[in-house]
């Protein structure tokens, strides 16, 4: 695996390949990231991963400084997974001047859920991903492919819409969430959990699955309003010591709350997703469950 730190070297190296397959990451890799690399490998002529902890997508009180940085072990894992190129720029390399040009994703998709609790998050994500796409795919004749994890459900929808609306020469792929044997979604932030919190952490996934089952049953009985079920699920999780930002059921296609006949139609077509974000101690976890 070739490790590249400079943008110019990345461009020069990738110029000889027609269709890169790209996995952007912030490092601290786990089996979820490696599944993305495995998904990417057959898609392109060369498999590229990036590691860059992107300051633009962190709020001032968030964990940018303490975000786990595990470069040596990340390199070993990527190499073993068959990644060909690792792009790991410094901040000064990727943002040589303050990044004043930024992308403004549509508020109806980007200012809800994660965007409501982490204002500006998707602007930061879209801006860095567009810049990484420009570096990785800028010299490729046939466009390319990029793979993202479905754990970050809203991020995936925002980036897919960005690629469509900006006519980027990149096909985006979603890879299913990798889970620990107890069902906890793999996440770099799981590293912050104490042993007791780790044992409790699966409750977020269980709450989403219970909410999905309760909504499916209620809709089958003719219910048209999900607010009471969402509030009940939130109260149950909070009683266990969590601080819940949201536990909600949305349409998969656009993350809007379905109402009335639309809700019944989406439920019977299996087009709903339960999404949740909640804090356990100092760790904020997200997860989702399609049904
Ligand atoms: O999902 C992530 O790890 C990050 O949001 C991404 C896509 C690498 C952008 O920094």
XYZ file of C-alpha atoms and ligand atoms in Angstrom:
301
model
C 0.000 0.000 0.000
C 1.333 3.398 -0.931
C 0.909 6.059 1.757
C 0.604 9.579 0.344
C 0.503 12.792 2.355
C 0.636 15.407 -0.420
C -2.209 16.412 -2.770
C 0.197 16.803 -5.713
C 1.602 13.304 -5.221
C -1.897 11.837 -4.992
C -2.934 13.468 -8.281
C 0.240 12.332 -9.985
C -0.064 8.768 -8.720
C -3.764 8.393 -9.589
C -3.366 9.876 -13.089
C -2.445 6.420 -14.398
C -5.711 4.792 -13.268
C -9.088 5.139 -14.959
C -11.592 4.448 -12.194
C -10.559 4.745 -8.561
C -12.793 3.304 -5.834
C -12.616 5.534 -2.789
C -13.345 5.130 0.937
C -13.050 8.400 2.890
C -12.554 7.972 6.646
C -11.461 9.878 9.721
C -9.269 6.963 10.850
C -9.471 4.932 14.065
C -10.523 2.123 11.775
C -12.631 -0.868 12.766
C -14.322 -3.755 10.956
C -16.994 -1.347 9.660
C -14.401 0.660 7.710
C -12.712 -2.502 6.442
C -16.075 -3.721 5.113
C -16.203 -0.476 3.085
C -12.755 -1.247 1.643
C -13.854 -4.784 0.760
C -16.968 -3.348 -0.913
C -14.833 -0.822 -2.835
C -12.166 -3.189 -4.131
C -14.062 -4.849 -7.009
C -15.535 -1.495 -8.104
C -12.392 0.232 -9.302
C -9.012 -0.191 -10.866
C -7.324 1.086 -7.731
C -8.661 1.237 -4.151
C -7.987 4.479 -2.312
C -8.756 5.251 1.342
C -8.268 8.564 3.081
C -7.693 9.374 6.730
C -8.411 12.964 7.674
C -10.021 14.221 10.869
C -12.002 17.093 9.412
C -12.170 20.063 11.766
C -14.956 21.640 9.657
C -17.494 19.052 10.769
C -16.918 19.431 14.525
C -18.631 22.027 16.721
C -16.316 23.915 19.102
C -17.424 21.828 22.137
C -17.114 18.504 20.282
C -14.304 15.937 20.313
C -12.046 17.171 17.472
C -8.936 17.293 19.693
C -9.596 14.008 21.463
C -10.875 12.128 18.378
C -8.857 8.863 18.443
C -5.873 9.019 16.071
C -4.403 5.543 15.500
C -2.412 5.945 12.296
C -0.037 2.944 12.606
C -2.783 0.441 13.322
C -5.023 2.025 10.646
C -2.251 1.551 8.044
C -1.758 -2.093 8.997
C -5.497 -2.798 8.779
C -5.898 -1.055 5.415
C -2.926 -2.894 3.981
C -4.309 -6.242 5.181
C -7.713 -5.368 3.660
C -6.099 -4.891 0.247
C -6.219 -1.103 0.008
C -3.784 0.176 -2.655
C -3.388 3.834 -1.701
C -3.837 5.654 1.598
C -4.154 9.432 1.367
C -3.442 10.999 4.763
C -2.950 14.745 4.387
C -2.133 17.076 7.250
C -4.552 19.885 7.974
C -2.121 22.379 6.427
C -1.981 20.265 3.269
C -5.752 19.937 2.792
C -6.631 23.400 4.083
C -3.555 25.527 3.218
C -5.724 28.611 3.638
C -8.777 28.804 5.884
C -11.493 26.943 3.942
C -13.816 29.857 3.201
C -15.658 28.256 0.258
C -18.138 25.818 1.730
C -21.046 23.772 0.487
C -24.558 24.553 1.698
C -26.649 21.373 1.599
C -30.469 21.773 1.419
C -31.874 22.622 4.884
C -34.855 20.263 4.584
C -32.366 17.375 4.484
C -29.321 18.736 6.302
C -30.785 20.878 9.112
C -32.902 18.091 10.621
C -31.854 15.194 12.910
C -28.018 15.296 13.029
C -28.034 18.764 11.477
C -30.399 20.056 14.168
C -28.161 18.858 16.993
C -24.855 19.479 15.184
C -25.425 22.700 13.208
C -23.047 23.033 10.270
C -22.057 19.363 10.430
C -23.190 18.549 6.888
C -21.624 21.694 5.470
C -18.319 20.450 6.912
C -18.855 16.911 5.629
C -19.914 17.989 2.112
C -17.065 20.484 1.803
C -14.349 17.997 2.715
C -15.865 15.152 0.693
C -16.171 17.369 -2.391
C -12.540 18.393 -1.978
C -11.412 14.784 -1.522
C -13.468 13.766 -4.581
C -11.747 16.517 -6.600
C -8.346 15.160 -5.558
C -9.136 11.464 -6.034
C -11.308 11.628 -9.169
C -10.031 14.868 -10.744
C -7.685 13.125 -13.150
C -9.674 9.959 -13.768
C -11.078 9.516 -17.289
C -13.944 7.242 -16.268
C -15.138 8.853 -13.035
C -15.166 6.482 -10.124
C -16.900 5.019 -7.100
C -17.085 5.998 -3.436
C -18.359 3.854 -0.571
C -19.976 5.115 2.657
C -21.351 3.318 5.707
C -25.097 3.150 6.266
C -24.633 3.748 9.998
C -24.340 7.423 9.038
C -27.700 7.194 7.276
C -28.346 10.915 6.879
C -24.759 11.573 5.774
C -25.197 8.977 3.049
C -28.428 10.643 1.786
C -26.888 14.132 1.879
C -23.778 13.017 -0.018
C -25.790 11.051 -2.565
C -27.876 14.156 -3.254
C -24.714 16.285 -3.459
C -23.224 13.949 -6.071
C -26.489 13.953 -8.079
C -27.157 17.693 -7.946
C -23.568 18.692 -8.712
C -23.305 16.050 -11.464
C -20.135 14.652 -9.927
C -18.542 11.846 -11.943
C -18.772 9.502 -8.965
C -21.173 6.663 -8.203
C -21.912 6.475 -4.488
C -22.483 3.144 -2.756
C -23.861 2.436 0.725
C -22.547 -0.452 2.768
C -24.651 -2.042 5.554
C -23.816 -1.223 9.177
C -21.366 -3.633 10.783
C -22.408 -4.648 14.291
C -20.807 -6.252 17.336
C -22.287 -9.664 18.278
C -24.690 -7.979 20.746
C -25.984 -5.640 17.982
C -24.087 -2.419 18.806
C -23.240 -0.555 15.599
C -19.456 -0.357 15.172
C -18.222 3.215 15.571
C -14.916 4.905 16.320
C -16.648 6.629 19.233
C -17.366 3.253 20.919
C -13.736 3.549 22.088
C -14.882 6.233 24.564
C -17.272 3.856 26.384
C -16.390 2.487 29.842
C -17.008 -1.290 30.293
C -20.357 -0.573 31.984
C -21.349 1.871 29.220
C -20.271 -0.624 26.575
C -22.631 -3.207 28.080
C -25.458 -0.641 28.060
C -24.701 0.768 24.595
C -26.692 -1.843 22.655
C -29.864 -0.389 24.198
C -29.891 2.317 21.511
C -30.221 -0.339 18.836
C -32.821 -2.227 20.875
C -34.825 0.988 21.351
C -34.834 1.563 17.573
C -35.935 -2.006 16.879
C -38.715 -1.760 19.475
C -39.828 1.584 18.042
C -39.874 0.129 14.517
C -41.969 -2.849 15.694
C -44.362 -0.587 17.627
C -44.821 1.710 14.612
C -45.407 -1.212 12.247
C -48.065 -2.622 14.623
C -49.713 0.774 15.213
C -49.868 1.578 11.489
C -51.403 -1.846 10.819
C -54.073 -0.825 13.389
C -54.740 2.411 11.506
C -52.559 4.858 13.487
C -51.482 8.011 11.632
C -49.446 9.826 14.278
C -46.099 8.526 15.493
C -45.279 11.239 18.041
C -46.586 9.320 21.080
C -44.578 6.203 20.194
C -41.430 8.273 19.630
C -41.900 10.042 22.974
C -42.409 6.736 24.758
C -39.243 5.259 23.214
C -37.298 8.404 24.204
C -38.602 8.294 27.793
C -37.671 4.601 28.140
C -34.099 5.225 26.973
C -33.727 8.302 29.172
C -34.930 6.297 32.197
C -31.878 4.055 31.679
C -29.590 7.092 32.025
C -29.273 8.139 28.382
C -29.763 11.693 27.115
C -31.637 11.237 23.874
C -31.381 13.801 21.079
C -33.917 12.028 18.873
C -35.594 8.670 18.325
C -37.816 9.000 15.312
C -39.308 7.229 12.309
C -38.862 8.767 8.859
C -39.294 7.983 5.173
C -36.088 6.374 3.902
C -36.045 8.426 0.720
C -35.877 11.942 2.206
C -35.980 11.557 6.017
C -39.253 13.471 6.265
C -41.915 12.367 8.763
C -44.647 10.498 6.857
C -48.255 11.331 7.691
C -51.635 9.700 7.080
C -51.956 7.617 3.921
C -48.316 8.289 3.116
C -47.349 6.631 6.403
C -49.466 3.544 5.704
C -48.064 3.311 2.160
C -44.439 3.704 3.279
C -44.938 1.157 6.080
C -46.469 -1.478 3.815
C -43.752 -0.900 1.193
C -40.999 -1.258 3.837
C -39.808 2.288 3.154
C -39.344 3.514 6.729
C -36.291 3.922 8.904
C -36.028 4.467 12.667
C -33.156 6.811 13.474
C -31.662 7.654 16.837
C -28.938 9.680 18.483
C -28.310 9.651 22.208
C -25.581 10.364 24.699
C -24.347 7.765 27.170
C -22.032 9.497 29.613
C -19.758 11.623 27.414
C -20.248 9.474 24.307
C -22.789 10.390 21.654
C -23.911 7.375 19.613
C -26.094 7.164 16.502
C -27.806 4.209 14.886
C -30.702 3.382 12.555
C -32.970 0.487 11.700
C -34.752 0.074 8.358
C -38.160 -1.599 8.262
O -18.061 9.418 7.960
C -16.955 9.949 8.167
O -16.023 9.304 8.672
C -16.727 11.390 7.783
O -17.884 12.151 7.976
C -16.200 11.566 6.345
C -17.207 11.073 5.315
C -14.901 10.804 6.187
C -15.944 13.046 6.060
O -14.999 13.583 6.935
